[in-house]
Amino acid sequence: MISTKKTALEIVEYVLGNLQSPEGAFYSAEDAESEGVEGKYYLWRASEIREVLGDDANVVMRYFNVLEDGNFAGDVRGENILHIGSPWRVADEFNLTLDELNEIIENARRHLLERRMERPTPALDDKILTDWNGLMLGALAACGRILDSEEALAAAERCLKFIMDNLHVDGELLHRYRDSEAGIDGKLDDYAFLIWGLLELHDATFREGYVEMALELSESLEDRFGAPDGGFYLTDDPKLIVRPMDATDGAIPSGNSVQMLNLLRLGGILEDDDLTESARGVMRAFAGDVESAPAAHTFLLSNLEWAISGGRSLTVVCSGNPVIPVELMKKLIPDFTMTVMPRDWPIAPPHLRGKRAPPEGCAYYLCDGSRCYPPLNDPRDVMEHLGVI
């Protein structure tokens, strides 16, 4: 009843409804406080739920663990945080099927949302930040690909257009946009997170233009932040006496961790060993830090096996429309990239352009680490090799 897909799409619904600017980019945050009270906008009294829902109130209150005296230990007694317990127990208690319970809850959510929207809303932090928008458009692109959400994918593309129109100037990124003004030179996170988003858009659409944009930004990132012995500085501010380098993953992954993954993905898509070796350079640069505090470098470590093995790549070359099995689009295949070769792609290296399509249908070229296999013509053979079926 409560699926991860449903939860993900509800998060998308919230973000598009509450945090998206009219032009398509995303604001930074909503305040947790309204009317001077932490969380007040989201709290409910049992009496208000009964007023809104009438006969369905008892089922809904049980479903969301609402208590007459409140379940929230705040300054005022009687307030409740809505949180789900066991839907199966609630259905059994009220002699309902799960489908019947779900219908009641969905109807209640709509009515409660309408009532909540009458309250004074929390303050909005309407800064638009390039790095956070890069993460957001990447998440939306992944939702579009995995969950078949055209709305999420379209939102990701609108977000990218805003960034490129307003925060990409003379080939360089700016960090912040507010009140029609962009400023602050882009930092490592701005470049790395936007490249990540571009590669997610490529995986959702297989449009080679996203790879080209990601590669151009990656080259700019290398020029601005690249350290002589591998890894990347956080900034290129000339006023700093010492340029900081860090790969610690916190609430969000570090720019170095993300750029390592970006380089591995670009290296796989283009079958470019130089890009893959640059990714290994990031790991070498922070090897001592990782060894002393591995738990602080979890995202960096998640890329280690790919960096060591070289990953797996699939290049699809077709004489007509590409045939891509849906399983390859939707399943998580570790350390894997897929490229759908256009008829003419100038940035592709010669060995990639040399892969030919059959007179009819598609050829599937698989590479595994340093070894490449003869082309396959049946996508089921590809999925079997990858362990998808």
Tab-separated table of N, CA and C in Angstrom, residues 25 126-130 162-170 172-186 190:
chain	number	residue	atom	x	y	z
A	25	ALA	N	13.278	26.900	-12.045
A	25	ALA	CA	14.347	26.533	-11.112
A	25	ALA	C	13.745	26.282	-9.733
A	126	ASP	N	14.045	32.083	-1.034
A	126	ASP	CA	13.900	32.024	-2.492
A	126	ASP	C	15.216	32.208	-3.252
A	127	LYS	N	16.338	31.935	-2.583
A	127	LYS	CA	17.595	31.875	-3.346
A	127	LYS	C	17.554	30.657	-4.271
A	128	ILE	N	18.117	30.797	-5.448
A	128	ILE	CA	18.282	29.689	-6.384
A	128	ILE	C	19.779	29.409	-6.480
A	129	LEU	N	20.190	28.235	-6.029
A	129	LEU	CA	21.605	27.871	-5.980
A	129	LEU	C	21.909	26.821	-7.044
A	130	THR	N	22.990	27.029	-7.764
A	130	THR	CA	23.323	26.131	-8.864
A	130	THR	C	23.582	24.716	-8.383
A	162	PHE	N	16.823	26.998	-17.169
A	162	PHE	CA	16.980	28.198	-16.355
A	162	PHE	C	18.439	28.405	-15.969
A	163	ILE	N	19.097	27.354	-15.526
A	163	ILE	CA	20.490	27.482	-15.106
A	163	ILE	C	21.359	27.922	-16.265
A	164	MET	N	21.182	27.299	-17.415
A	164	MET	CA	22.035	27.638	-18.559
A	164	MET	C	21.737	29.041	-19.076
A	165	ASP	N	20.499	29.504	-18.921
A	165	ASP	CA	20.141	30.853	-19.382
A	165	ASP	C	20.579	31.938	-18.402
A	166	ASN	N	20.640	31.609	-17.101
A	166	ASN	CA	20.831	32.650	-16.101
A	166	ASN	C	22.094	32.511	-15.257
A	167	LEU	N	22.643	31.315	-15.169
A	167	LEU	CA	23.782	31.088	-14.274
A	167	LEU	C	24.987	30.514	-15.002
A	168	HIS	N	24.944	30.486	-16.306
A	168	HIS	CA	26.044	29.995	-17.138
A	168	HIS	C	26.455	31.141	-18.051
A	169	VAL	N	27.578	31.758	-17.730
A	169	VAL	CA	27.999	32.971	-18.427
A	169	VAL	C	29.410	32.778	-18.975
A	170	ASP	N	29.554	32.927	-20.288
A	170	ASP	CA	30.869	32.795	-20.943
A	170	ASP	C	31.551	31.475	-20.588
A	172	GLU	N	31.291	29.711	-17.942
A	172	GLU	CA	31.521	29.491	-16.512
A	172	GLU	C	30.198	29.576	-15.753
A	173	LEU	N	30.161	28.934	-14.601
A	173	LEU	CA	28.955	28.934	-13.786
A	173	LEU	C	29.024	29.990	-12.692
A	174	LEU	N	27.863	30.523	-12.355
A	174	LEU	CA	27.699	31.356	-11.172
A	174	LEU	C	26.931	30.546	-10.123
A	175	HIS	N	27.044	30.969	-8.874
A	175	HIS	CA	26.530	30.142	-7.774
A	175	HIS	C	25.100	30.469	-7.392
A	176	ARG	N	24.712	31.759	-7.426
A	176	ARG	CA	23.459	32.175	-6.791
A	176	ARG	C	22.656	33.098	-7.705
A	177	TYR	N	21.330	32.925	-7.669
A	177	TYR	CA	20.414	33.789	-8.416
A	177	TYR	C	19.275	34.186	-7.485
A	178	ARG	N	18.984	35.499	-7.470
A	178	ARG	CA	17.843	35.984	-6.684
A	178	ARG	C	17.446	37.356	-7.188
A	179	ASP	N	16.139	37.587	-7.274
A	179	ASP	CA	15.618	38.887	-7.714
A	179	ASP	C	16.243	39.322	-9.032
A	180	SER	N	16.284	38.407	-9.993
A	180	SER	CA	16.769	38.677	-11.349
A	180	SER	C	18.258	39.012	-11.414
A	181	GLU	N	18.989	38.680	-10.359
A	181	GLU	CA	20.421	38.967	-10.340
A	181	GLU	C	21.206	37.693	-10.028
A	182	ALA	N	22.165	37.387	-10.874
A	182	ALA	CA	23.051	36.242	-10.657
A	182	ALA	C	24.404	36.742	-10.178
A	183	GLY	N	25.044	35.981	-9.305
A	183	GLY	CA	26.341	36.410	-8.798
A	183	GLY	C	27.081	35.287	-8.097
A	184	ILE	N	28.274	35.592	-7.640
A	184	ILE	CA	29.202	34.703	-6.936
A	184	ILE	C	29.726	33.642	-7.897
A	185	ASP	N	31.034	33.651	-8.085
A	185	ASP	CA	31.644	32.657	-8.965
A	185	ASP	C	31.339	31.245	-8.486
A	186	GLY	N	31.098	30.352	-9.440
A	186	GLY	CA	30.772	28.976	-9.117
A	186	GLY	C	31.916	28.267	-8.394
A	190	ASP	N	29.100	23.455	-7.457
A	190	ASP	CA	28.215	23.925	-8.524
A	190	ASP	C	28.470	23.155	-9.816
